[in-house]
XYZ file of C-alpha atoms in Angstrom:
600
model
C 133.345 92.708 -53.617
C 131.235 92.816 -56.617
C 128.015 91.661 -53.615
C 129.480 94.496 -51.442
C 129.716 97.285 -54.535
C 125.844 96.257 -55.484
C 124.662 97.105 -51.792
C 126.121 100.153 -51.230
C 124.007 103.031 -52.794
C 125.570 105.565 -54.703
C 125.473 109.072 -53.744
C 121.711 110.166 -54.591
C 120.777 106.974 -54.908
C 118.708 106.854 -51.928
C 116.170 109.131 -53.838
C 115.191 105.872 -55.853
C 116.268 102.589 -54.456
C 115.091 101.721 -50.644
C 117.348 101.312 -48.159
C 117.067 98.796 -45.492
C 117.216 99.701 -41.674
C 120.238 97.173 -41.377
C 122.209 98.898 -43.889
C 122.490 102.375 -42.465
C 124.929 103.080 -39.999
C 124.182 104.826 -36.445
C 125.797 106.586 -33.383
C 124.821 103.374 -31.729
C 127.266 101.567 -33.657
C 130.059 103.107 -32.673
C 133.434 101.091 -32.206
C 135.262 100.446 -29.027
C 137.589 102.770 -30.001
C 135.374 105.402 -31.611
C 133.802 105.472 -27.856
C 137.172 106.032 -26.491
C 138.016 108.586 -28.939
C 134.292 110.687 -28.710
C 135.028 110.256 -24.461
C 138.691 111.728 -25.479
C 137.675 114.657 -27.191
C 134.623 115.753 -24.987
C 136.881 115.459 -21.617
C 138.928 118.283 -24.014
C 136.327 119.852 -24.705
C 134.763 120.430 -21.150
C 138.415 120.980 -19.943
C 139.937 123.048 -22.354
C 136.972 125.294 -24.137
C 134.140 125.970 -22.638
C 135.879 126.911 -19.211
C 137.277 129.660 -20.987
C 134.546 130.626 -22.560
C 134.637 134.530 -21.598
C 137.530 134.519 -23.105
C 136.909 133.330 -26.708
C 133.860 135.897 -26.875
C 135.900 139.233 -25.522
C 137.997 137.492 -28.770
C 141.142 136.346 -27.156
C 143.192 134.623 -30.575
C 146.190 133.282 -28.303
C 143.672 131.018 -26.344
C 142.876 129.975 -30.062
C 145.814 129.386 -31.217
C 147.242 127.892 -27.744
C 143.793 125.353 -27.424
C 144.840 124.491 -31.238
C 148.469 123.522 -30.071
C 147.012 121.139 -26.890
C 144.646 119.820 -29.657
C 147.897 118.538 -31.620
C 149.368 117.076 -28.479
C 146.500 114.989 -28.113
C 146.514 113.687 -31.911
C 143.335 115.369 -32.499
C 144.562 117.045 -35.495
C 145.769 114.234 -37.453
C 142.532 111.349 -36.652
C 141.911 111.802 -40.712
C 145.879 112.194 -42.275
C 147.473 108.680 -42.869
C 149.688 107.227 -40.230
C 152.432 107.456 -43.067
C 152.685 111.339 -42.719
C 152.441 111.650 -38.352
C 148.774 110.830 -38.498
C 146.184 108.444 -36.496
C 145.045 107.495 -40.118
C 141.553 106.559 -38.405
C 138.260 106.108 -40.603
C 135.864 108.900 -42.008
C 133.560 108.228 -39.585
C 136.235 109.198 -36.865
C 137.332 112.186 -38.584
C 133.495 113.145 -38.332
C 133.058 112.053 -34.755
C 136.440 114.377 -33.622
C 134.710 117.591 -35.538
C 131.240 116.543 -33.985
C 132.817 116.942 -30.351
C 135.128 118.971 -30.062
C 132.835 121.749 -31.449
C 130.481 122.279 -28.947
C 132.421 124.714 -26.612
C 132.807 127.893 -28.868
C 132.322 128.303 -32.776
C 135.703 130.313 -32.797
C 137.072 127.227 -31.751
C 135.811 124.958 -34.053
C 136.152 127.183 -36.865
C 140.064 127.641 -36.259
C 139.584 123.111 -35.788
C 137.826 122.925 -38.597
C 139.639 124.984 -41.453
C 143.029 123.588 -40.088
C 141.542 120.300 -39.975
C 139.535 120.194 -43.167
C 140.663 123.127 -45.749
C 143.934 123.701 -44.372
C 144.887 120.568 -44.569
C 142.971 118.154 -46.290
C 144.237 120.183 -50.007
C 147.600 118.350 -49.209
C 146.609 115.293 -48.052
C 144.446 114.563 -51.508
C 146.204 116.343 -53.850
C 150.009 116.931 -52.874
C 153.108 115.207 -54.362
C 154.583 112.461 -52.252
C 157.599 115.342 -52.060
C 154.788 117.946 -50.884
C 152.951 115.215 -48.242
C 156.074 114.690 -46.635
C 157.166 118.410 -46.268
C 154.023 119.582 -44.971
C 151.296 117.173 -43.213
C 153.458 115.603 -40.378
C 153.672 119.230 -39.258
C 150.584 119.851 -40.002
C 148.744 116.788 -38.399
C 151.237 117.680 -35.162
C 149.936 121.601 -34.540
C 153.436 122.264 -35.187
C 152.389 124.566 -37.829
C 148.864 125.571 -38.743
C 146.719 125.443 -42.016
C 144.721 128.533 -43.929
C 143.140 128.462 -46.775
C 142.975 131.235 -49.233
C 140.007 131.299 -52.121
C 137.264 133.879 -51.490
C 138.310 137.267 -52.972
C 136.524 141.098 -52.673
C 135.074 140.071 -55.956
C 134.912 136.175 -55.534
C 132.880 134.864 -52.881
C 130.008 132.215 -54.335
C 131.358 132.381 -57.819
C 134.932 131.160 -56.759
C 136.309 130.385 -59.991
C 136.492 134.071 -60.853
C 139.104 135.350 -58.631
C 141.880 137.836 -59.873
C 144.697 136.577 -57.621
C 147.307 135.667 -60.657
C 150.491 133.969 -60.150
C 153.436 134.738 -62.919
C 156.056 132.334 -64.086
C 159.430 133.641 -62.984
C 161.781 134.686 -66.290
C 164.034 131.589 -64.696
C 160.759 129.301 -64.704
C 161.757 128.099 -61.327
C 158.811 130.313 -59.691
C 155.934 132.105 -59.475
C 154.906 135.165 -58.141
C 151.450 135.995 -56.684
C 149.420 138.456 -56.741
C 146.615 139.376 -55.459
C 143.748 139.934 -52.273
C 142.199 137.176 -50.189
C 139.540 137.579 -47.441
C 137.769 136.058 -44.401
C 140.857 133.691 -44.080
C 140.264 131.745 -40.976
C 143.415 130.835 -39.147
C 145.052 133.865 -41.099
C 146.781 135.075 -38.198
C 148.580 131.818 -36.727
C 148.998 130.316 -39.886
C 152.215 129.200 -40.950
C 151.327 127.535 -45.017
C 148.446 128.777 -46.850
C 146.429 126.614 -49.491
C 146.253 129.466 -52.118
C 144.269 129.790 -55.085
C 145.379 132.120 -58.306
C 144.916 132.151 -61.952
C 147.768 131.812 -64.602
C 147.459 133.728 -67.881
C 143.741 133.509 -69.043
C 143.419 129.838 -67.925
C 139.608 128.932 -67.562
C 140.397 127.590 -64.163
C 142.002 129.018 -61.339
C 145.537 126.589 -59.681
C 145.983 125.904 -56.370
C 149.429 126.708 -54.721
C 150.937 126.252 -51.111
C 152.333 129.161 -50.037
C 154.647 129.457 -46.425
C 153.300 132.311 -44.470
C 156.825 134.802 -44.893
C 156.041 138.483 -44.180
C 159.647 138.867 -45.746
C 157.886 137.457 -49.054
C 155.771 140.213 -50.015
C 152.967 138.792 -47.691
C 150.716 141.369 -45.598
C 147.383 140.788 -43.219
C 145.209 142.936 -42.876
C 144.064 143.774 -39.410
C 141.445 141.127 -37.485
C 138.101 140.850 -38.778
C 135.125 142.397 -36.011
C 132.787 140.081 -36.721
C 128.530 138.728 -35.407
C 130.589 135.599 -33.942
C 133.242 133.382 -33.680
C 134.558 136.126 -32.734
C 138.064 134.275 -31.612
C 138.548 132.827 -34.767
C 141.357 134.622 -36.346
C 140.126 136.269 -40.102
C 142.002 138.513 -41.562
C 142.371 139.633 -45.289
C 145.757 138.090 -47.028
C 147.933 140.212 -49.372
C 150.141 139.063 -51.728
C 152.703 141.480 -53.667
C 154.830 139.981 -56.339
C 155.125 136.648 -53.454
C 157.384 134.136 -54.823
C 156.108 129.926 -54.727
C 158.567 127.450 -56.399
C 157.035 125.357 -59.072
C 156.858 122.578 -57.094
C 154.941 124.010 -54.543
C 151.983 123.968 -57.325
C 149.214 121.725 -56.316
C 148.020 118.972 -58.488
C 147.774 120.342 -61.937
C 147.351 123.979 -63.648
C 144.236 124.726 -64.218
C 143.287 122.334 -61.171
C 142.356 124.577 -58.641
C 138.427 125.145 -59.010
C 138.573 121.279 -58.407
C 140.364 120.741 -55.527
C 138.377 124.102 -54.030
C 135.002 122.350 -54.924
C 136.142 118.546 -53.252
C 137.865 120.201 -50.414
C 134.709 122.247 -49.644
C 132.588 118.639 -50.225
C 134.316 117.124 -47.181
C 134.007 120.450 -45.772
C 131.004 120.418 -45.768
C 129.963 116.945 -44.069
C 131.940 117.884 -41.510
C 130.608 121.502 -40.739
C 127.473 119.486 -40.305
C 129.086 117.669 -37.974
C 130.390 120.767 -36.062
C 127.020 121.607 -35.321
C 125.627 118.590 -33.644
C 127.189 118.674 -30.349
C 126.219 122.623 -30.027
C 122.576 121.372 -30.454
C 122.651 118.825 -27.968
C 124.449 121.505 -25.420
C 122.121 124.070 -26.045
C 118.705 121.593 -25.934
C 120.693 120.453 -22.530
C 121.151 124.054 -21.108
C 117.342 124.837 -22.307
C 115.922 122.206 -20.504
C 118.008 122.482 -17.113
C 116.798 126.527 -17.574
C 113.335 125.804 -17.677
C 113.102 122.689 -15.552
C 114.502 125.306 -12.335
C 112.805 128.498 -13.920
C 109.562 128.850 -12.047
C 106.639 131.451 -13.264
C 103.344 130.650 -12.194
C 104.533 128.884 -9.371
C 105.315 126.482 -11.488
C 108.342 124.796 -13.568
C 108.268 126.841 -17.514
C 109.425 123.291 -18.231
C 105.516 122.228 -17.429
C 103.787 124.438 -20.100
C 103.271 122.837 -23.519
C 104.376 126.240 -24.864
C 108.005 125.437 -23.862
C 107.127 121.361 -24.151
C 106.848 122.144 -28.250
C 110.442 124.200 -28.213
C 112.234 121.019 -26.093
C 111.027 118.845 -28.543
C 111.419 120.171 -31.567
C 115.209 120.801 -30.195
C 116.015 117.258 -29.353
C 114.275 115.496 -32.464
C 116.345 117.772 -34.650
C 119.282 117.100 -33.378
C 118.411 113.583 -33.415
C 117.882 113.768 -36.961
C 121.061 115.472 -37.913
C 122.399 112.967 -36.326
C 121.214 110.306 -37.951
C 122.029 111.136 -41.236
C 125.300 112.997 -40.826
C 126.537 109.122 -39.724
C 124.188 107.196 -42.025
C 126.495 109.444 -44.614
C 129.725 109.380 -43.106
C 129.744 105.346 -42.767
C 128.751 105.822 -46.963
C 131.429 107.712 -47.260
C 134.083 105.423 -45.396
C 132.690 102.361 -47.184
C 133.218 103.625 -50.661
C 137.055 104.641 -49.632
C 137.281 101.250 -48.582
C 135.684 99.759 -51.879
C 138.600 101.947 -53.516
C 141.109 101.216 -51.477
C 140.631 97.084 -51.868
C 140.027 97.747 -55.620
C 143.913 99.043 -55.866
C 143.092 102.967 -55.899
C 145.638 104.707 -53.521
C 144.401 106.134 -50.553
C 144.376 109.932 -52.077
C 142.035 108.767 -54.810
C 139.795 106.715 -52.870
C 139.107 109.230 -50.114
C 138.528 111.938 -53.091
C 136.675 109.552 -55.107
C 134.540 108.406 -51.541
C 133.733 111.895 -51.068
C 133.064 113.128 -54.471
C 130.293 110.137 -54.450
C 128.122 111.631 -51.754
C 128.135 115.156 -52.471
C 124.753 115.594 -52.777
C 124.422 114.029 -49.399
C 127.575 116.556 -48.042
C 125.060 119.703 -49.830
C 122.296 118.496 -47.813
C 123.520 117.767 -44.231
C 125.225 121.489 -44.790
C 122.175 122.849 -45.261
C 120.168 120.813 -43.412
C 122.333 120.933 -39.995
C 123.101 124.330 -40.048
C 119.977 125.670 -39.969
C 118.825 123.177 -37.417
C 121.565 124.279 -35.013
C 120.363 128.277 -35.518
C 116.807 127.501 -34.780
C 118.079 125.653 -31.669
C 119.909 128.493 -30.412
C 116.932 130.591 -31.014
C 114.743 128.684 -29.550
C 117.336 128.127 -26.636
C 117.066 132.088 -26.289
C 113.372 131.842 -26.118
C 113.359 129.577 -23.213
C 115.820 131.622 -21.146
C 113.139 134.691 -22.134
C 114.735 138.129 -20.590
C 117.987 135.877 -19.896
C 118.757 134.434 -23.277
C 119.289 137.642 -24.224
C 122.346 138.637 -21.683
C 125.981 137.901 -22.295
C 125.335 136.217 -18.890
C 124.202 133.434 -20.499
C 125.776 131.002 -22.971
C 122.683 131.195 -25.228
C 123.372 134.351 -26.911
C 126.758 133.319 -28.272
C 125.634 130.279 -29.622
C 123.428 132.052 -31.140
C 125.892 134.442 -32.727
C 128.234 131.978 -33.682
C 125.675 129.312 -35.581
C 125.142 132.031 -37.824
C 128.110 131.291 -40.411
C 127.154 128.024 -40.619
C 124.569 128.885 -43.344
C 127.369 130.998 -45.075
C 130.691 129.404 -45.212
C 132.005 126.298 -47.028
C 129.360 127.433 -49.633
C 126.105 129.220 -48.674
C 123.214 127.329 -48.137
C 121.413 129.047 -51.174
C 124.621 128.270 -53.062
C 124.357 124.212 -51.635
C 120.521 123.734 -52.157
C 120.998 124.321 -55.780
C 124.010 122.556 -55.818
C 122.250 119.215 -54.132
C 119.604 119.097 -57.183
C 122.036 120.157 -60.001
C 124.275 117.424 -59.413
C 121.504 115.179 -58.791
C 120.879 116.051 -62.449
C 124.129 115.780 -63.639
C 124.611 112.084 -62.119
C 121.329 110.908 -63.468
C 122.337 112.221 -67.607
C 125.961 110.194 -66.815
C 123.663 107.114 -66.104
C 124.581 107.167 -62.375
C 121.406 107.476 -60.977
C 118.458 106.417 -62.857
C 115.415 109.541 -62.190
C 113.912 109.165 -65.660
C 112.138 104.904 -65.013
C 111.149 105.802 -61.634
C 109.791 109.792 -62.901
C 108.126 108.064 -65.930
C 106.353 105.604 -63.369
C 104.993 108.350 -61.276
C 103.803 110.470 -64.443
C 102.084 106.769 -65.724
C 100.821 106.751 -61.955
C 98.838 109.846 -62.252
C 97.347 109.394 -65.386
C 95.988 106.005 -63.611
C 93.182 105.317 -61.099
C 94.300 105.696 -57.512
C 94.051 102.249 -55.151
C 91.308 102.848 -52.612
C 92.256 99.476 -50.547
C 93.373 100.511 -46.519
C 96.857 98.854 -46.366
C 97.765 97.076 -43.071
C 100.483 99.379 -41.562
C 100.464 97.197 -38.175
C 104.265 96.738 -38.377
C 106.416 99.706 -37.061
C 106.881 102.477 -38.975
C 105.127 101.064 -41.975
C 103.400 103.760 -42.998
C 106.006 106.206 -42.235
C 107.912 104.257 -44.868
C 105.394 104.554 -47.632
C 105.082 107.335 -46.465
C 109.011 108.281 -47.381
C 108.312 106.744 -50.920
C 105.353 108.827 -51.827
C 107.519 111.649 -50.452
C 109.959 110.813 -53.263
C 107.245 110.632 -55.873
C 106.592 114.460 -55.522
C 110.438 114.836 -55.781
C 110.867 113.027 -58.610
C 106.667 114.709 -59.799
C 107.935 118.030 -59.201
C 111.916 117.669 -60.576
C 110.684 115.630 -63.557
C 108.265 118.286 -65.205
C 110.866 121.001 -64.278
C 113.596 119.330 -66.108
C 110.904 118.542 -69.008
C 110.161 121.858 -69.453
C 113.169 123.786 -69.116
C 115.789 120.866 -70.244
C 119.209 122.749 -69.755
C 117.727 126.056 -68.688
C 116.737 124.650 -65.591
C 120.054 125.973 -63.783
C 118.838 129.697 -64.618
C 114.833 128.598 -62.126
C 116.946 129.039 -58.790
C 113.063 129.420 -57.440
C 112.492 126.115 -58.457
C 115.503 124.434 -57.854
C 115.586 125.497 -54.271
C 111.941 124.289 -53.480
C 112.972 121.010 -55.407
C 116.078 121.000 -53.066
C 114.110 121.605 -49.801
C 111.609 118.585 -50.616
C 115.247 116.504 -51.112
C 116.506 117.628 -47.836
C 113.758 116.639 -45.943
C 113.363 112.996 -47.840
C 117.067 112.334 -46.892
C 116.572 113.960 -43.070
C 113.039 111.690 -42.374
C 114.276 108.499 -44.284
C 117.671 108.354 -42.021
C 115.964 109.391 -38.714
C 113.733 106.975 -39.330
C 115.723 103.987 -40.316
C 117.941 104.808 -37.340
C 115.076 103.923 -34.807
C 114.198 100.895 -36.636
C 117.583 99.156 -36.445
C 117.346 100.002 -33.054
C 114.092 99.165 -32.365
C 115.097 95.418 -33.880
C 118.262 95.589 -31.478
C 116.438 96.559 -28.359
C 112.790 96.513 -28.075
C 109.694 99.296 -29.577
C 109.255 99.896 -26.335
C 112.978 101.264 -25.187
C 112.991 102.980 -28.356
C 109.655 104.621 -27.635
C 110.354 108.466 -27.761
C 113.456 107.942 -30.689
C 109.464 106.604 -32.419
C 108.293 109.350 -31.132
C 110.651 111.805 -32.465
C 110.942 109.844 -36.034
C 107.466 110.497 -36.127
C 107.393 114.398 -35.601
C 110.304 114.706 -38.133
C 108.470 112.842 -40.960
C 105.036 114.914 -40.036
C 107.135 118.446 -40.621
C 109.008 116.828 -43.156
C 105.592 116.187 -45.465
C 104.578 120.208 -44.424
C 107.367 121.094 -45.871
C 107.676 118.964 -49.156
C 103.463 120.210 -49.295
C 104.043 123.614 -49.529
C 107.166 123.541 -51.550
C 105.302 121.087 -53.961
C 102.521 123.276 -53.998
C 104.653 126.326 -54.645
C 106.590 124.568 -57.565
C 103.241 123.433 -59.269
C 101.808 126.474 -59.483
C 104.422 128.334 -61.009
C 105.829 126.460 -63.636
C 102.584 123.816 -64.745
C 98.844 125.453 -65.668
C 95.582 123.993 -67.292
C 95.308 120.655 -67.182
C 98.890 119.167 -65.761
C 98.849 121.406 -63.080
C 95.401 120.251 -61.882
C 96.694 116.688 -62.229
C 99.823 117.303 -60.487
C 97.999 118.707 -57.360
C 95.849 115.857 -56.866
C 99.012 114.190 -57.282
C 100.466 116.588 -54.591
C 97.481 115.904 -52.416
C 97.692 112.168 -53.251
C 101.337 111.348 -52.101
C 101.213 113.551 -48.879
C 98.212 112.551 -47.188
C 98.437 109.942 -43.997
C 96.220 107.240 -43.893
C 96.163 107.726 -39.869
C 97.687 111.627 -38.664
C 100.166 110.681 -35.726
C 98.620 113.090 -32.541
C 101.490 115.636 -32.851
C 100.825 116.620 -29.438
C 101.028 113.852 -27.926
C 104.434 112.888 -29.895
C 105.924 116.420 -28.581
C 104.396 115.907 -24.901
C 106.179 112.185 -24.882
C 109.444 113.781 -26.228
C 109.405 116.372 -23.693
C 108.659 114.227 -20.837
C 111.844 112.379 -21.092
C 114.164 115.206 -21.924
C 112.580 117.353 -18.929
C 113.268 114.033 -16.849
C 116.868 113.350 -17.943
C 117.083 117.148 -17.619
C 119.495 116.591 -20.609
C 119.708 115.873 -24.311
C 119.654 112.213 -24.085
C 119.471 110.134 -26.922
């Protein structure tokens, strides 16, 4: 067990330790059980969701509820729920996989599913007492009841702990009286139970409660919100007016609501990333199918370089998102298993397992939600004028994608969180950033090597580049921490730039490791297009790191320090052998065109 503990990287350690390709989990590693689950979920999506897309777009909330019940009948709502509470008790990877493949039919169902299985059920599974779990979780796992999560208020969005909803102990000491207003509550229109966050007296932190949806108990709902996308996802305000909740329905302890909220969102973030993946696959497929059929100037538009760029980049970003999401999912699953083996309860193990990789969860949420938006945007562009029409699927995909950058913590908040959490981990000694950051400073002072390295082995140059991109992060973030210390949090533009560097490192490394692992299993020839995608993704990542690094350095350093760091940035982002980008894109696009679908 000691051995395994050492081999399993802690959250954030990808930045300072080398990961071998054998140590990452990839979609090609799915077990037979996982592939069966994937097929069942895809079949459900193709049968129940996709043919009914027009009804979802026409705000048919009843259809969303009906499909949720069907998903419950098939066990999909209970994938992550332990068997003791009526669930399937499957591992974390299977949970993520279900979220991935069930989500591409429409964002309306995807949101209802994610809100129920994630933030609607998980807080009780992870923080509930045995009595609370026995009472509520089996009903939530089967779809007999649905859950909703009430955190956001008109005055409390990103600052979730500033909510004004109050909880007051009744005179007999047996109940709490809840008063307040919540907004943007997914599933509010048909849920049976709310997870509600309220403040007791002048407590610093909010407290969580489980409240059954009973209109006679002072609970009223606002009208359905009319939204840009996810139109058939029930989103309403919820008002509590002297709502009575028994004291045994407090979730965890007094003042622990903020912790519950944050940990529930960590799980939600990686699942949200997963929920964007199959949408990207589907958009890429629809885009290439249209481009193969649509002729202009007597030739299919898929033959034009301007369209090939789009197809190649859409496929590449999808592949990268899959690679990173499943890498992190398996890390979480392995960490949960280690903790259970060490004697933790399932509850403790899962909580700590997800919390350990909160940095990766934030990275994934940002990267994949932005990729799906870009993918849908390019999808519209491939369709041209037809893409703007409701008759084709692209405009709905684009509208549905937009919310992914806002909920589960805005991407701005998640960017700042990813770097903030990494710095905190370093201060606690969980990730040693100081030693490598000091080594980078020393390297900047030294004389660079002018030897030409041997890059004959697959990905040897790319992996060396990843190593240097990590140095860029350590150089920029290290200098910023030295300069601003604890005040770094106030320098949001620098934090966001550092986060963009961190995100690109994780995504590019995950992509390369997945392809390397599969090339070793099969052959470089069989993985030729995946190799091309990995090289293309890295090239794009290097450009982003270069830009964000420069922006940071020229904004907080000056004089000799600035000159030295800019030289370091140039050295760390320079290829020995630049890839032929046009050639890579053509190779990827030709493969996708020939298969007439996303095929990786």
